[in-house]
């Protein structure tokens, strides 16, 4: 018998028929005596065998003792398992020690090795061995089983490990999910690597001696095959891993033998030719014997390989445990690479092909990695024709895998297949794979970028040295650029060029940084060179230039392709600075020429004007290149005069803002140009407005004049956004327009919208200018103007034009958010004077606006539309949806930042399910923010939302027929409550206060309007209980009992549940009593919510481990707590398997005031919950103990 040294203390007391930890010496085994204790008749014989065994094990293990410090004590490793798990010695010396012990006494050494494998499986039991020859083979096969002994509580597994029959015994309650291969922590971190290394070194050290003795490998293979057939996961996982690594090591031995055999064969042929055929030669005979010896060893190795593959792999490659399947796939992939002559054929490839469809990502990943090793070698690809034709479609579809790593490795495999297999991928396959460059997952996009670059963009010869000559300088790069532009335009995803460039950056960075080639291609003259680009190609190339400049200057992926900005290394930072300098030096000379060429094209100019924000402005002064700056400023000024498109104007304004940096040496030069430009814009606007007000009625009907005023206002508005124009007194001019519109309502929309925007920017600049020294007169004047502007926006909420209503709403929301969160660090008095919170009427108007403009369903348009009209209609609907999302987000920010009452969110939450596809993310984020601000108030808002929906539903129903539970509105309420419940997540402790408040408010609402105090009359809102039952699964068990006790105060006993109308109460009670063994285990107690003045105390029954149920009388219960006694014990027959959760004191201190009177204090011990009266003064002094709470369901984190 063999057992782990410390296993005896972990086992229950053994009975007479229990097995014991003994090992017999070699002589005893050879004489045919069994290792079982039952065959040793006297205690003296047993003690003698045990002493012999211990002496032998000490002698065999003395040379591999290892010390390790654990918990301050030195621990000596004696067994192989301890040595391997500690990993403190070189594995080769450990194996050498074991081999020496095997040569001295192979039975004891083999038993030591068997014990090693059993212990590596995490078995805390014992192993009994008896000789195979001592029983008839038929009887043995009948006893090969795995059983459970109910009397002893032990699990038995008997199997053959030639020449022994092994019986492994272990406690049945051993945790099947905890064994060395899956344990965590620093001690077990390298166990798997050490375990695999031990097996490889063992085979390597035995290959020249004992590997072929027909004893060692037979025993190990039969042992691992027997364990791999176990129902216990730990045995199957450990033995399968060992068997697979054993086969890998045996294959290495086979390859070495095969090489030696061929060497001997060549020597034999050479020696045979050297001597005459008549003479015999000793050297020749020696080589012949050597060759036959190698052939014999190869035959034995092949038998071993076949036994392991058939006995373990074929049974375990489809195991229910994904780790075991993944191990099999990983190893068969390595076998095909190392020994393709034997394993790289369709008989073995089919297993990898089948497992490509496995449900677990880990298994699919191992298959792909194995195939990558095969397809990366051209000499092996020729053997993969049948496999490729059979499973190509599956591999092509795997970049769509839901697991990111599987998708990435599938794309890399397809890249190898494309390189080494001719025409394996069709044009349709490639077109589909190219589109992955636009995916948000960057590793997959980069892998697709490699596929696109090597397959489509990079052709042979592109990297060769370019021929000299100006006309042919950029020929290769130009061809690549045109192919890239063509692909970008054909993909029809024109707004995602940044993703395309980021995908190609790692593979085509040098080519994408060739800005000289790109700009040369743009500046080509069609008359001089017939290869000039078309208009669409020029627009695409300008977008590509902007994307490459941004990627080089910023050094991090575009939005949504990275969780955070990448931290650059020193080398990367240096490259980034060099690229910025290169960008500045090139574009400061070329950009003015490009702007001049495309000055009339708004889209091209808007993109080109974004390049200066990535300049290194010091290059202008250090390189004495101010003349190029003047050229740039002239072109920008000319563009502002030509265009009224907001994208162009905002880009121009930002260009001035970037160039006009006060730290830069070129500040004065740019500031003069900016002032001159704004002077001209304001002079133009003043002239237009003066002409506009010259009419006696104050209104000019000239359409051309209105268009000019509109353009002038848009230009000024774009610059006012980034530059302070207060000294030009723009506020008075635009305010006059708004006041006139508010009073007369006759101005065109084209004038009102930019005027409203300019007025808003003017007030923001005045608000930002408030400092610590600002006089009170200025503050009061500003406050008066702020109130005035708010009234104008409120008036515009009811304007006839939809665009004005939406613009006023957006400005008003942002305005309220800014005013209610003034920074008081500089001037607290100013912050107090300028603070502005919306009134109740304004809050109602804002909410009504959202309901009418966001959630109001619009009528369907005409169905008889052409394809072009349908496309335009879809585009309009999409733009309208974006506007609605912006409006809702602006209003939800007011809720999240406590500008408006949180209860206003109840009206928003009603549409959570109905409008989930359009606005679900915004509503969910609002719910998360409000819950973070105030958990209790947020819970009240949720229950208020459900109550309002329930009232609406009840009003629409016939009062005589009752509530229809199958109606669509009631079903929608249930679904909404379920969605609300899901937002609380898995952390029940974190959300217990909120959930408790929902149940409290829900119960009170359900019994609202009930007549009488006995609870026998049907409450009108009773069916509301079935809605709040959706939150019952979020209650902790103690909270369920407290909520149930509170519910009992509203109902009479016995329950008046005789009709269908009382079913909601039954459903709700059942949801609170879920996972309780019986109703009597729940104690009905009173709380502070009770509408009845009389408190009740009821007894309960506690189930003990032996099954008895002692009862406690009401008198005894009342004597323990005069005011209130609330003690309960959860009944459970499987208490050992329950999961415990410790709650923090802060959670309890916040939660329990909602569930019990303020003067009560609960103390929790391990088994019961007690309450006792304490004073309010003592309440602050005492501290609450940690709580052990039984949690239902998944693991929780406190």
Short mmCIF file of N, CA, C and O in Angstrom, two decimals, residues 802 858-863 865 869-885 918-919:
data_model
loop_
_atom_site.label_atom_id
_atom_site.label_comp_id
_atom_site.label_asym_id
_atom_site.label_seq_id
_atom_site.Cartn_x
_atom_site.Cartn_y
_atom_site.Cartn_z
N UNK A 802 -39.10 72.96 -35.65
CA UNK A 802 -38.54 71.86 -34.89
C UNK A 802 -37.05 72.06 -34.60
O UNK A 802 -36.58 71.78 -33.49
N UNK A 858 -43.69 58.24 -34.48
CA UNK A 858 -44.10 58.97 -35.67
C UNK A 858 -44.84 58.03 -36.61
O UNK A 858 -44.57 56.83 -36.66
N UNK A 859 -45.74 58.60 -37.35
CA UNK A 859 -46.52 57.81 -38.30
C UNK A 859 -45.65 57.29 -39.43
O UNK A 859 -44.66 57.91 -39.83
N UNK A 860 -46.03 56.14 -39.96
CA UNK A 860 -45.28 55.54 -41.05
C UNK A 860 -45.52 56.32 -42.35
O UNK A 860 -46.63 56.78 -42.62
N UNK A 861 -44.48 56.45 -43.12
CA UNK A 861 -44.57 57.15 -44.39
C UNK A 861 -45.17 56.28 -45.48
O UNK A 861 -45.66 55.17 -45.24
N UNK A 862 -45.13 56.79 -46.66
CA UNK A 862 -45.68 56.05 -47.80
C UNK A 862 -44.86 54.80 -48.07
O UNK A 862 -43.63 54.81 -47.98
N UNK A 863 -45.52 53.73 -48.39
CA UNK A 863 -44.84 52.47 -48.65
C UNK A 863 -44.42 52.31 -50.11
O UNK A 863 -43.58 51.47 -50.42
N UNK A 865 -42.35 53.46 -52.40
CA UNK A 865 -41.17 54.28 -52.64
C UNK A 865 -40.21 53.54 -53.55
O UNK A 865 -40.13 52.29 -53.52
N UNK A 869 -35.52 56.47 -53.10
CA UNK A 869 -36.30 57.13 -52.06
C UNK A 869 -36.22 56.38 -50.74
O UNK A 869 -36.17 56.99 -49.67
N UNK A 870 -36.21 55.06 -50.80
CA UNK A 870 -36.08 54.27 -49.58
C UNK A 870 -34.73 54.51 -48.93
O UNK A 870 -34.62 54.58 -47.70
N UNK A 871 -33.70 54.63 -49.74
CA UNK A 871 -32.37 54.88 -49.19
C UNK A 871 -32.33 56.25 -48.50
O UNK A 871 -31.78 56.40 -47.41
N UNK A 872 -32.92 57.24 -49.14
CA UNK A 872 -32.96 58.56 -48.52
C UNK A 872 -33.81 58.56 -47.26
O UNK A 872 -33.47 59.22 -46.26
N UNK A 873 -34.89 57.81 -47.28
CA UNK A 873 -35.76 57.73 -46.11
C UNK A 873 -35.03 57.08 -44.94
O UNK A 873 -35.14 57.52 -43.79
N UNK A 874 -34.29 56.01 -45.21
CA UNK A 874 -33.51 55.36 -44.16
C UNK A 874 -32.45 56.31 -43.59
O UNK A 874 -32.21 56.34 -42.39
N UNK A 875 -31.82 57.08 -44.48
CA UNK A 875 -30.81 58.04 -44.02
C UNK A 875 -31.44 59.11 -43.14
O UNK A 875 -30.87 59.48 -42.10
N UNK A 876 -32.62 59.57 -43.51
CA UNK A 876 -33.31 60.58 -42.70
C UNK A 876 -33.71 60.01 -41.34
O UNK A 876 -33.58 60.69 -40.30
N UNK A 877 -34.17 58.78 -41.33
CA UNK A 877 -34.55 58.14 -40.06
C UNK A 877 -33.33 57.98 -39.16
O UNK A 877 -33.43 58.17 -37.94
N UNK A 878 -32.19 57.63 -39.75
CA UNK A 878 -30.98 57.48 -38.95
C UNK A 878 -30.52 58.81 -38.36
O UNK A 878 -30.15 58.89 -37.18
N UNK A 879 -30.57 59.87 -39.17
CA UNK A 879 -30.22 61.19 -38.65
C UNK A 879 -31.18 61.63 -37.56
O UNK A 879 -30.76 62.22 -36.54
N UNK A 880 -32.46 61.33 -37.73
CA UNK A 880 -33.44 61.69 -36.72
C UNK A 880 -33.19 60.93 -35.42
O UNK A 880 -33.35 61.48 -34.32
N UNK A 881 -32.79 59.66 -35.54
CA UNK A 881 -32.48 58.88 -34.35
C UNK A 881 -31.29 59.46 -33.60
O UNK A 881 -31.27 59.52 -32.37
N UNK A 882 -30.27 59.90 -34.33
CA UNK A 882 -29.11 60.52 -33.70
C UNK A 882 -29.50 61.78 -32.94
O UNK A 882 -29.01 62.03 -31.82
N UNK A 883 -30.41 62.58 -33.52
CA UNK A 883 -30.87 63.79 -32.83
C UNK A 883 -31.62 63.42 -31.56
O UNK A 883 -31.44 64.04 -30.50
N UNK A 884 -32.48 62.42 -31.65
CA UNK A 884 -33.23 61.99 -30.46
C UNK A 884 -32.31 61.49 -29.36
O UNK A 884 -32.50 61.78 -28.18
N UNK A 885 -31.28 60.73 -29.72
CA UNK A 885 -30.34 60.24 -28.73
C UNK A 885 -29.59 61.40 -28.07
O UNK A 885 -29.32 61.37 -26.87
N UNK A 918 -32.94 51.47 -29.34
CA UNK A 918 -32.56 52.84 -29.69
C UNK A 918 -31.93 53.60 -28.53
O UNK A 918 -30.96 54.34 -28.72
N UNK A 919 -32.48 53.44 -27.33
CA UNK A 919 -32.03 54.26 -26.20
C UNK A 919 -31.65 53.45 -24.96
O UNK A 919 -31.42 54.03 -23.90
#
